[in-house]
CSV table of C-alpha atoms and ligand atoms in Angstrom, one decimal:
chain,number,residue,atom,x,y,z
A,1,UNK,CA,-12.3,-36.2,-33.4
A,2,UNK,CA,-15.5,-36.8,-35.3
A,3,UNK,CA,-16.0,-40.4,-36.2
A,4,UNK,CA,-18.3,-41.3,-39.0
A,5,UNK,CA,-19.4,-44.9,-39.5
A,6,UNK,CA,-19.8,-45.6,-43.2
A,7,UNK,CA,-22.2,-48.4,-44.3
A,8,UNK,CA,-22.3,-49.0,-48.0
A,9,UNK,CA,-24.6,-52.0,-47.7
A,10,UNK,CA,-25.8,-53.7,-50.8
A,11,UNK,CA,-26.6,-52.9,-54.5
A,12,UNK,CA,-26.3,-49.2,-55.4
A,13,UNK,CA,-25.4,-48.4,-51.8
A,14,UNK,CA,-21.9,-49.5,-52.8
A,15,UNK,CA,-22.0,-47.0,-55.7
A,16,UNK,CA,-23.5,-43.9,-54.2
A,17,UNK,CA,-22.0,-43.9,-50.7
A,18,UNK,CA,-18.4,-43.5,-51.8
A,19,UNK,CA,-19.5,-40.3,-53.6
A,20,UNK,CA,-21.2,-39.0,-50.4
A,21,UNK,CA,-18.2,-40.0,-48.3
A,22,UNK,CA,-15.8,-38.1,-50.7
A,23,UNK,CA,-18.0,-35.0,-50.4
A,24,UNK,CA,-17.8,-35.2,-46.6
A,25,UNK,CA,-14.1,-35.8,-46.6
A,26,UNK,CA,-13.5,-32.8,-48.9
A,27,UNK,CA,-15.3,-30.5,-46.5
A,28,UNK,CA,-14.0,-32.2,-43.4
A,29,UNK,CA,-10.6,-33.8,-43.9
A,30,UNK,CA,-10.3,-34.1,-40.1
A,31,UNK,CA,-13.2,-36.5,-39.9
A,32,UNK,CA,-12.4,-40.2,-39.3
A,33,UNK,CA,-14.3,-42.5,-41.5
A,34,UNK,CA,-14.6,-46.2,-40.8
A,35,UNK,CA,-16.5,-48.9,-42.7
A,36,UNK,CA,-19.1,-51.1,-41.1
A,37,UNK,CA,-20.2,-54.2,-43.1
A,38,UNK,CA,-23.9,-55.1,-42.8
A,39,UNK,CA,-26.6,-56.3,-45.2
A,40,UNK,CA,-27.6,-59.2,-47.4
A,41,UNK,CA,-24.1,-59.8,-48.9
A,42,UNK,CA,-22.7,-59.9,-45.3
A,43,UNK,CA,-25.4,-62.4,-44.4
A,44,UNK,CA,-24.5,-64.6,-47.4
A,45,UNK,CA,-20.8,-64.4,-46.4
A,46,UNK,CA,-21.0,-64.8,-42.7
A,47,UNK,CA,-24.5,-66.0,-41.9
A,48,UNK,CA,-25.2,-62.8,-40.0
A,49,UNK,CA,-26.6,-59.6,-41.6
A,50,UNK,CA,-25.9,-57.3,-38.7
A,51,UNK,CA,-24.2,-58.8,-35.7
A,52,UNK,CA,-23.4,-57.4,-32.3
A,53,UNK,CA,-20.0,-56.2,-33.4
A,54,UNK,CA,-21.5,-54.1,-36.2
A,55,UNK,CA,-24.1,-52.6,-33.9
A,56,UNK,CA,-21.4,-51.7,-31.4
A,57,UNK,CA,-19.4,-50.0,-34.1
A,58,UNK,CA,-22.5,-48.0,-35.1
A,59,UNK,CA,-23.1,-47.0,-31.5
A,60,UNK,CA,-19.6,-45.7,-31.3
A,61,UNK,CA,-20.0,-43.3,-34.2
A,62,UNK,CA,-20.8,-39.6,-33.9
A,63,UNK,CA,-22.9,-40.1,-37.0
A,64,UNK,CA,-23.6,-42.9,-39.5
A,65,UNK,CA,-23.7,-42.6,-43.2
A,66,UNK,CA,-25.8,-45.5,-44.6
A,67,UNK,CA,-26.4,-46.6,-48.2
A,68,UNK,CA,-29.0,-49.3,-48.6
A,69,UNK,CA,-29.5,-53.0,-47.9
A,70,UNK,CA,-31.3,-55.7,-49.7
A,71,UNK,CA,-34.0,-57.4,-47.7
A,72,UNK,CA,-35.0,-60.7,-49.3
A,73,UNK,CA,-38.7,-61.5,-48.8
A,74,UNK,CA,-37.8,-64.6,-46.7
A,75,UNK,CA,-39.7,-65.0,-43.4
A,76,UNK,CA,-36.5,-65.8,-41.4
A,77,UNK,CA,-34.6,-62.7,-42.5
A,78,UNK,CA,-35.0,-59.6,-40.4
A,79,UNK,CA,-34.5,-56.2,-42.1
A,80,UNK,CA,-31.2,-54.7,-41.1
A,81,UNK,CA,-32.4,-51.1,-41.4
A,82,UNK,CA,-35.3,-51.8,-39.0
A,83,UNK,CA,-33.0,-53.6,-36.6
A,84,UNK,CA,-30.6,-50.6,-36.5
A,85,UNK,CA,-33.4,-48.1,-36.2
A,86,UNK,CA,-34.8,-50.0,-33.2
A,87,UNK,CA,-31.5,-50.9,-31.5
A,88,UNK,CA,-30.2,-47.3,-31.7
A,89,UNK,CA,-33.7,-45.9,-31.0
A,90,UNK,CA,-33.7,-43.7,-34.1
A,91,UNK,CA,-37.3,-42.7,-33.6
A,92,UNK,CA,-37.6,-39.7,-35.9
A,93,UNK,CA,-37.3,-40.3,-39.7
A,94,UNK,CA,-37.0,-36.9,-41.4
A,95,UNK,CA,-37.6,-36.9,-45.1
A,96,UNK,CA,-37.4,-33.5,-46.8
A,97,UNK,CA,-39.1,-33.2,-50.2
A,98,UNK,CA,-37.4,-30.2,-51.7
A,99,UNK,CA,-37.3,-29.0,-55.2
A,100,UNK,CA,-38.9,-26.6,-57.6
A,101,UNK,CA,-41.7,-24.9,-55.7
A,102,UNK,CA,-41.8,-27.9,-53.2
A,103,UNK,CA,-40.6,-27.7,-49.6
A,104,UNK,CA,-42.2,-30.3,-47.4
A,105,UNK,CA,-40.8,-32.1,-44.4
A,106,UNK,CA,-42.2,-35.6,-43.8
A,107,UNK,CA,-41.7,-36.6,-40.1
A,108,UNK,CA,-42.2,-40.3,-39.9
A,109,UNK,CA,-42.4,-42.3,-36.7
A,110,UNK,CA,-39.6,-44.8,-37.0
A,111,UNK,CA,-39.8,-47.4,-34.3
A,112,UNK,CA,-43.3,-48.8,-33.9
A,113,UNK,CA,-46.7,-48.9,-35.6
A,114,UNK,CA,-46.9,-51.7,-38.2
A,115,UNK,CA,-43.2,-52.1,-37.9
A,116,UNK,CA,-43.4,-53.1,-34.2
A,117,UNK,CA,-42.0,-56.6,-35.2
A,118,UNK,CA,-44.8,-58.4,-33.2
A,119,UNK,CA,-45.9,-60.9,-35.8
A,120,UNK,CA,-47.0,-64.5,-35.8
A,121,UNK,CA,-48.2,-67.0,-38.3
A,122,UNK,CA,-50.9,-69.7,-37.8
A,123,UNK,CA,-52.1,-72.3,-40.2
A,124,UNK,CA,-54.5,-70.1,-42.1
A,125,UNK,CA,-53.6,-66.6,-41.1
A,126,UNK,CA,-50.7,-64.3,-40.5
A,127,UNK,CA,-50.9,-61.3,-38.2
A,128,UNK,CA,-48.9,-58.2,-37.4
A,129,UNK,CA,-49.7,-56.2,-34.4
A,130,UNK,CA,-49.7,-52.4,-34.9
A,131,UNK,CA,-48.6,-50.9,-31.7
A,132,UNK,CA,-48.8,-47.1,-31.1
A,133,UNK,CA,-47.5,-46.0,-27.8
A,134,UNK,CA,-48.0,-42.7,-25.9
A,135,UNK,CA,-44.2,-42.3,-25.6
A,136,UNK,CA,-43.6,-43.0,-29.3
A,137,UNK,CA,-46.4,-40.7,-30.4
A,138,UNK,CA,-45.4,-37.9,-28.0
A,139,UNK,CA,-41.8,-37.8,-29.0
A,140,UNK,CA,-42.5,-37.8,-32.7
A,141,UNK,CA,-45.2,-35.2,-32.3
A,142,UNK,CA,-42.8,-33.0,-30.3
A,143,UNK,CA,-40.1,-33.4,-33.0
A,144,UNK,CA,-42.5,-32.5,-35.7
A,145,UNK,CA,-43.7,-29.4,-33.8
A,146,UNK,CA,-40.2,-28.3,-33.1
A,147,UNK,CA,-39.4,-28.5,-36.8
A,148,UNK,CA,-42.7,-26.8,-37.8
A,149,UNK,CA,-41.8,-23.9,-35.5
A,150,UNK,CA,-38.6,-23.3,-37.3
A,151,UNK,CA,-40.4,-23.4,-40.7
A,152,UNK,CA,-43.9,-22.1,-41.5
A,153,UNK,CA,-45.5,-23.4,-38.3
A,154,UNK,CA,-48.0,-25.5,-40.3
A,155,UNK,CA,-48.4,-29.1,-39.2
A,156,UNK,CA,-50.4,-31.7,-41.0
A,157,UNK,CA,-51.2,-34.8,-39.0
A,158,UNK,CA,-51.6,-37.7,-41.5
A,159,UNK,CA,-53.7,-40.5,-40.1
A,160,UNK,CA,-56.4,-43.1,-40.8
A,161,UNK,CA,-58.4,-42.4,-37.6
A,162,UNK,CA,-61.7,-42.9,-39.5
A,163,UNK,CA,-61.1,-46.6,-39.4
A,164,UNK,CA,-58.1,-47.5,-37.2
A,165,UNK,CA,-58.5,-46.9,-33.5
A,166,UNK,CA,-54.8,-46.8,-32.8
A,167,UNK,CA,-54.7,-43.8,-35.2
A,168,UNK,CA,-57.3,-41.9,-33.1
A,169,UNK,CA,-54.8,-42.3,-30.3
A,170,UNK,CA,-51.9,-41.1,-32.4
A,171,UNK,CA,-53.9,-38.2,-34.0
A,172,UNK,CA,-55.1,-36.9,-30.6
A,173,UNK,CA,-51.6,-37.0,-29.1
A,174,UNK,CA,-50.3,-35.0,-32.0
A,175,UNK,CA,-53.2,-32.5,-31.7
A,176,UNK,CA,-52.6,-32.0,-28.0
A,177,UNK,CA,-48.8,-31.6,-28.5
A,178,UNK,CA,-49.4,-29.0,-31.3
A,179,UNK,CA,-51.8,-27.1,-29.1
A,180,UNK,CA,-49.3,-27.1,-26.2
A,181,UNK,CA,-46.4,-26.1,-28.4
A,182,UNK,CA,-48.4,-23.3,-30.2
A,183,UNK,CA,-48.2,-24.9,-33.6
A,184,UNK,CA,-51.0,-24.5,-36.1
A,185,UNK,CA,-52.2,-27.8,-37.4
A,186,UNK,CA,-54.7,-29.7,-39.5
A,187,UNK,CA,-55.5,-33.4,-39.7
A,188,UNK,CA,-55.9,-35.3,-42.9
A,189,UNK,CA,-56.6,-38.9,-43.9
A,190,UNK,CA,-53.5,-40.4,-45.3
A,191,UNK,CA,-55.0,-41.7,-48.6
A,192,UNK,CA,-56.5,-38.4,-49.6
A,193,UNK,CA,-53.5,-36.5,-48.2
A,194,UNK,CA,-51.1,-38.5,-50.4
A,195,UNK,CA,-52.9,-37.4,-53.5
A,196,UNK,CA,-53.3,-33.8,-52.3
A,197,UNK,CA,-49.6,-33.6,-51.6
A,198,UNK,CA,-49.0,-34.6,-55.2
A,199,UNK,CA,-51.6,-32.1,-56.6
A,200,UNK,CA,-51.0,-29.2,-54.3
A,201,UNK,CA,-47.6,-29.5,-52.7
A,202,UNK,CA,-47.5,-25.8,-51.9
A,203,UNK,CA,-50.2,-26.3,-49.3
A,204,UNK,CA,-47.9,-28.4,-47.0
A,205,UNK,CA,-45.1,-27.6,-44.6
A,206,UNK,CA,-44.5,-30.4,-42.1
A,207,UNK,CA,-46.4,-33.7,-42.2
A,208,UNK,CA,-46.2,-36.0,-39.2
A,209,UNK,CA,-47.5,-39.6,-39.5
A,210,UNK,CA,-47.0,-43.1,-38.4
A,211,UNK,CA,-44.4,-45.5,-39.6
A,212,UNK,CA,-45.7,-47.2,-42.8
A,213,UNK,CA,-47.8,-44.2,-43.9
A,214,UNK,CA,-44.7,-42.1,-43.8
A,215,UNK,CA,-42.8,-44.7,-45.8
A,216,UNK,CA,-45.3,-44.8,-48.6
A,217,UNK,CA,-46.0,-41.0,-48.5
A,218,UNK,CA,-42.3,-40.2,-48.9
A,219,UNK,CA,-41.8,-42.5,-51.9
A,220,UNK,CA,-44.9,-41.1,-53.6
A,221,UNK,CA,-43.8,-37.5,-52.9
A,222,UNK,CA,-40.5,-38.2,-54.6
A,223,UNK,CA,-42.5,-37.9,-57.8
A,224,UNK,CA,-42.5,-34.1,-57.1
A,225,UNK,CA,-38.8,-33.7,-57.2
A,226,UNK,CA,-37.5,-36.1,-59.8
A,227,UNK,CA,-37.8,-39.5,-58.2
A,228,UNK,CA,-36.2,-41.6,-55.5
A,229,UNK,CA,-32.7,-40.7,-56.6
A,230,UNK,CA,-33.2,-37.3,-55.2
A,231,UNK,CA,-34.6,-37.9,-51.7
A,232,UNK,CA,-32.3,-37.9,-48.5
A,233,UNK,CA,-33.3,-38.8,-45.0
A,234,UNK,CA,-32.2,-38.5,-41.4
A,235,UNK,CA,-33.0,-41.1,-38.7
A,236,UNK,CA,-32.6,-39.3,-35.4
A,237,UNK,CA,-32.7,-40.5,-31.8
A,238,UNK,CA,-31.6,-38.9,-28.6
A,239,UNK,CA,-28.1,-40.5,-28.7
A,240,UNK,CA,-27.5,-41.6,-32.3
A,241,UNK,CA,-28.1,-40.4,-35.8
A,242,UNK,CA,-28.1,-42.2,-39.2
A,243,UNK,CA,-28.3,-40.6,-42.6
A,244,UNK,CA,-29.4,-42.5,-45.7
A,245,UNK,CA,-31.1,-42.0,-49.0
A,246,UNK,CA,-34.8,-42.9,-49.0
A,247,UNK,CA,-34.3,-45.3,-51.8
A,248,UNK,CA,-33.2,-49.0,-51.5
A,249,UNK,CA,-30.5,-51.1,-53.0
A,250,UNK,CA,-32.1,-50.9,-56.5
A,251,UNK,CA,-31.1,-54.4,-57.7
A,252,UNK,CA,-32.5,-53.6,-61.2
A,253,UNK,CA,-29.7,-51.1,-61.8
A,254,UNK,CA,-27.0,-52.1,-59.4
A,255,UNK,CA,-23.6,-52.7,-60.8
A,256,UNK,CA,-24.2,-50.6,-63.9
A,257,UNK,CA,-22.7,-47.4,-62.5
A,258,UNK,CA,-25.8,-45.3,-63.3
A,259,UNK,CA,-27.4,-44.8,-59.9
A,260,UNK,CA,-28.1,-41.2,-59.0
A,261,UNK,CA,-25.8,-40.2,-56.1
A,262,UNK,CA,-27.8,-37.1,-55.2
A,263,UNK,CA,-30.0,-38.7,-52.5
A,264,UNK,CA,-26.9,-40.0,-50.8
A,265,UNK,CA,-25.0,-36.8,-51.1
A,266,UNK,CA,-28.0,-34.9,-49.7
A,267,UNK,CA,-28.0,-37.3,-46.8
A,268,UNK,CA,-24.4,-36.3,-46.2
A,269,UNK,CA,-25.5,-32.7,-46.2
A,270,UNK,CA,-28.2,-33.6,-43.5
A,271,UNK,CA,-25.4,-35.3,-41.5
A,272,UNK,CA,-23.3,-32.1,-41.6
A,273,UNK,CA,-26.3,-30.0,-40.6
A,274,UNK,CA,-26.9,-32.3,-37.7
A,275,UNK,CA,-23.2,-32.0,-36.7
A,276,UNK,CA,-23.7,-28.2,-36.7
A,277,UNK,CA,-22.0,-27.4,-40.0
A,278,UNK,CA,-24.9,-25.5,-41.6
A,279,UNK,CA,-22.6,-23.7,-44.0
A,280,UNK,CA,-21.1,-26.9,-45.2
A,281,UNK,CA,-24.5,-28.4,-45.7
A,282,UNK,CA,-25.5,-25.4,-47.8
A,283,UNK,CA,-22.4,-25.7,-49.9
A,284,UNK,CA,-23.2,-29.3,-50.8
A,285,UNK,CA,-26.7,-28.2,-51.9
A,286,UNK,CA,-25.1,-25.5,-54.0
A,287,UNK,CA,-22.7,-28.0,-55.6
A,288,UNK,CA,-25.6,-30.3,-56.4
A,289,UNK,CA,-27.5,-27.4,-58.0
A,290,UNK,CA,-24.5,-26.4,-60.1
A,291,UNK,CA,-24.0,-30.0,-61.4
A,292,UNK,CA,-27.7,-30.4,-62.2
A,293,UNK,CA,-27.9,-27.0,-63.9
A,294,UNK,CA,-24.9,-28.0,-66.1
A,295,UNK,CA,-27.0,-31.0,-67.3
A,296,UNK,CA,-24.7,-33.5,-65.6
A,297,UNK,CA,-27.3,-36.0,-64.4
A,298,UNK,CA,-27.9,-39.7,-64.3
A,299,UNK,CA,-30.5,-41.4,-66.6
A,300,UNK,CA,-33.3,-41.5,-63.9
A,301,UNK,CA,-33.4,-37.7,-64.1
A,302,UNK,CA,-33.1,-37.5,-67.8
A,303,UNK,CA,-29.3,-37.2,-68.2
A,304,UNK,CA,-26.6,-39.5,-69.7
A,305,UNK,CA,-23.9,-39.2,-67.0
A,306,UNK,CA,-22.7,-42.0,-64.8
A,307,UNK,CA,-22.7,-42.1,-61.0
A,308,UNK,CA,-19.0,-41.3,-61.0
A,309,UNK,CA,-19.3,-38.5,-63.5
A,310,UNK,CA,-22.0,-36.8,-61.4
A,311,UNK,CA,-19.8,-37.4,-58.3
A,312,UNK,CA,-16.7,-35.9,-60.0
A,313,UNK,CA,-18.7,-32.8,-61.1
A,314,UNK,CA,-20.1,-32.3,-57.6
A,315,UNK,CA,-16.6,-32.6,-56.1
A,316,UNK,CA,-15.1,-30.1,-58.5
A,317,UNK,CA,-18.1,-27.7,-58.1
A,318,UNK,CA,-17.7,-28.0,-54.3
A,319,UNK,CA,-13.9,-27.3,-54.5
A,320,UNK,CA,-14.6,-24.1,-56.5
A,321,UNK,CA,-17.3,-23.0,-54.0
A,322,UNK,CA,-14.9,-23.7,-51.1
A,323,UNK,CA,-12.2,-21.5,-52.7
A,324,UNK,CA,-14.8,-18.7,-53.1
A,325,UNK,CA,-15.9,-18.9,-49.5
B,401,LIG,P1,-35.6,-49.2,-54.5
B,401,LIG,O1,-35.7,-47.9,-53.9
B,401,LIG,O2,-34.3,-49.9,-54.3
B,401,LIG,O3,-35.9,-49.0,-56.1
B,401,LIG,C1,-37.1,-48.6,-56.6
B,401,LIG,C2,-36.9,-48.0,-58.1
B,401,LIG,O4,-36.2,-46.8,-58.0
B,401,LIG,C3,-36.0,-49.0,-58.9
B,401,LIG,O5,-36.5,-49.0,-60.2
B,401,LIG,C4,-34.6,-48.3,-58.8
B,401,LIG,O6,-33.8,-48.6,-60.0
B,401,LIG,C5,-35.0,-46.8,-58.7
B,401,LIG,N1,-34.0,-46.1,-57.9
B,401,LIG,C6,-33.9,-46.1,-56.6
B,401,LIG,N2,-32.8,-45.4,-56.2
B,401,LIG,C7,-32.3,-44.9,-57.3
B,401,LIG,C8,-31.1,-44.1,-57.6
B,401,LIG,N3,-30.3,-43.6,-56.6
B,401,LIG,N4,-30.8,-43.8,-58.9
B,401,LIG,C9,-31.6,-44.2,-59.9
B,401,LIG,N5,-32.7,-45.0,-59.7
B,401,LIG,C10,-33.0,-45.3,-58.5
B,401,LIG,O7,-36.8,-50.0,-54.0
B,401,LIG,P2,-37.2,-51.6,-54.2
B,401,LIG,O8,-36.8,-52.0,-55.6
B,401,LIG,O9,-38.6,-51.7,-53.8
B,401,LIG,O10,-36.3,-52.4,-53.2
B,401,LIG,C11,-35.0,-53.0,-53.5
B,401,LIG,C12,-34.4,-53.6,-52.3
B,401,LIG,O11,-34.0,-52.5,-51.4
B,401,LIG,C13,-35.3,-54.4,-51.5
B,401,LIG,O12,-34.6,-55.5,-51.0
B,401,LIG,C14,-35.8,-53.5,-50.3
B,401,LIG,O13,-36.1,-54.2,-49.2
B,401,LIG,C15,-34.5,-52.7,-50.1
B,401,LIG,N6,-34.8,-51.4,-49.5
B,401,LIG,C16,-33.8,-50.9,-48.6
B,401,LIG,C17,-33.9,-49.7,-48.1
B,401,LIG,C18,-32.9,-49.2,-47.1
B,401,LIG,O14,-31.8,-49.9,-47.0
B,401,LIG,N7,-33.1,-48.1,-46.4
B,401,LIG,C19,-34.9,-48.8,-48.5
B,401,LIG,C20,-35.9,-49.3,-49.5
B,401,LIG,C21,-35.8,-50.5,-50.0
B,402,LIG,C1,-37.2,-47.1,-46.1
B,402,LIG,C2,-37.4,-48.6,-46.5
B,402,LIG,C3,-37.4,-49.4,-45.3
B,402,LIG,C4,-38.7,-49.1,-44.6
B,402,LIG,C5,-37.4,-51.0,-45.5
B,402,LIG,C6,-36.2,-51.4,-46.3
B,402,LIG,C7,-37.4,-51.7,-44.2
B,402,LIG,O1,-38.4,-48.8,-47.4
B,402,LIG,O2,-36.3,-46.8,-45.5
B,402,LIG,O3,-38.1,-46.3,-46.6
B,402,LIG,O4,-39.8,-49.6,-44.9
B,402,LIG,O5,-38.7,-48.2,-43.7
B,403,LIG,MN1,-39.3,-46.9,-48.1
């Protein structure tokens, strides 16, 4: 029995995740889905955003489908997403940027760097320690190289080694790993790289980078494929895997029923791929394409349809494709 933990979370997570879940359930009626409550609303209700019980439910799952959570900018509130990534050691954040003439995989280190959580505040300054470890760098470099070998074997190592010493360390480990694994590579400074990805996306295959650079690069690259409503991601560790849209809880549109469910549905496709159902993942992508080509799109991508209408169109497209297969 395959058990999928479903976290809707906050804001539009509650609108897009039911669509993604329905898509998975259609392809895999044998999956067991169980809800896990975490996030800001949970914190407001219970005083705890993601307690030990929730973490243990997530640990029990074969895979996790995750929406988004709101992180209020209060100093005493710890981001639930970061907590889960750390506790489950989901060290590789894979963010495919795929669309018209664009096919890039951003491989973001997901557990350390500026997100190490080692921070303190004094009277007149606040500090965050950026920790880059050999273990953390080697494992993300190996993941990126493995992915590159299955694609065009072209790795770009995004860094800021011109000014940050810990990035010299990261860059050099990535270079050594690429050489050992026979992957052809280039290095690029993350600021210039971000612009070049937008101007010449066809030059890129796999980009590996540290935590916050990968965060910013992936949101920026969403520009190439229609915005944040389109981008899925996978958070992969050695024992657990969590799939979530790149976007957040979008409080500006939450509750209006207009959130684009494609990022969440694509995250479900990545989940299936990870479970070994490559054909099912491809069917989901086909169903998305059929829906978009029919002009059934939410306002962020120029359409007039609601989240539910897009969801219904994808489900009926998927049913038709399943009958043909
Ligand atoms: P956001 O990604 O939620 O939204 C940015 C912009 O993109 C907004 O204008 C939003 O309306 C739009 N957008 C995002 N997803 C969309 C979709 N599916 N369809 C249509 N439009 C979409 O980023 P933000 O506004 O910076 O953050 C809001 C909250 O989400 C914050 O509390 C932040 O901490 C949190 N956040 C959570 C996650 C996560 O849970 N993984 C990720 C990013 C941000
Ligand atoms: C993301 C988000 C998270 C991050 C936040 C919500 C902690 O922006 O998943 O991209 O910075 O990683
Ligand atoms: Mn982000």
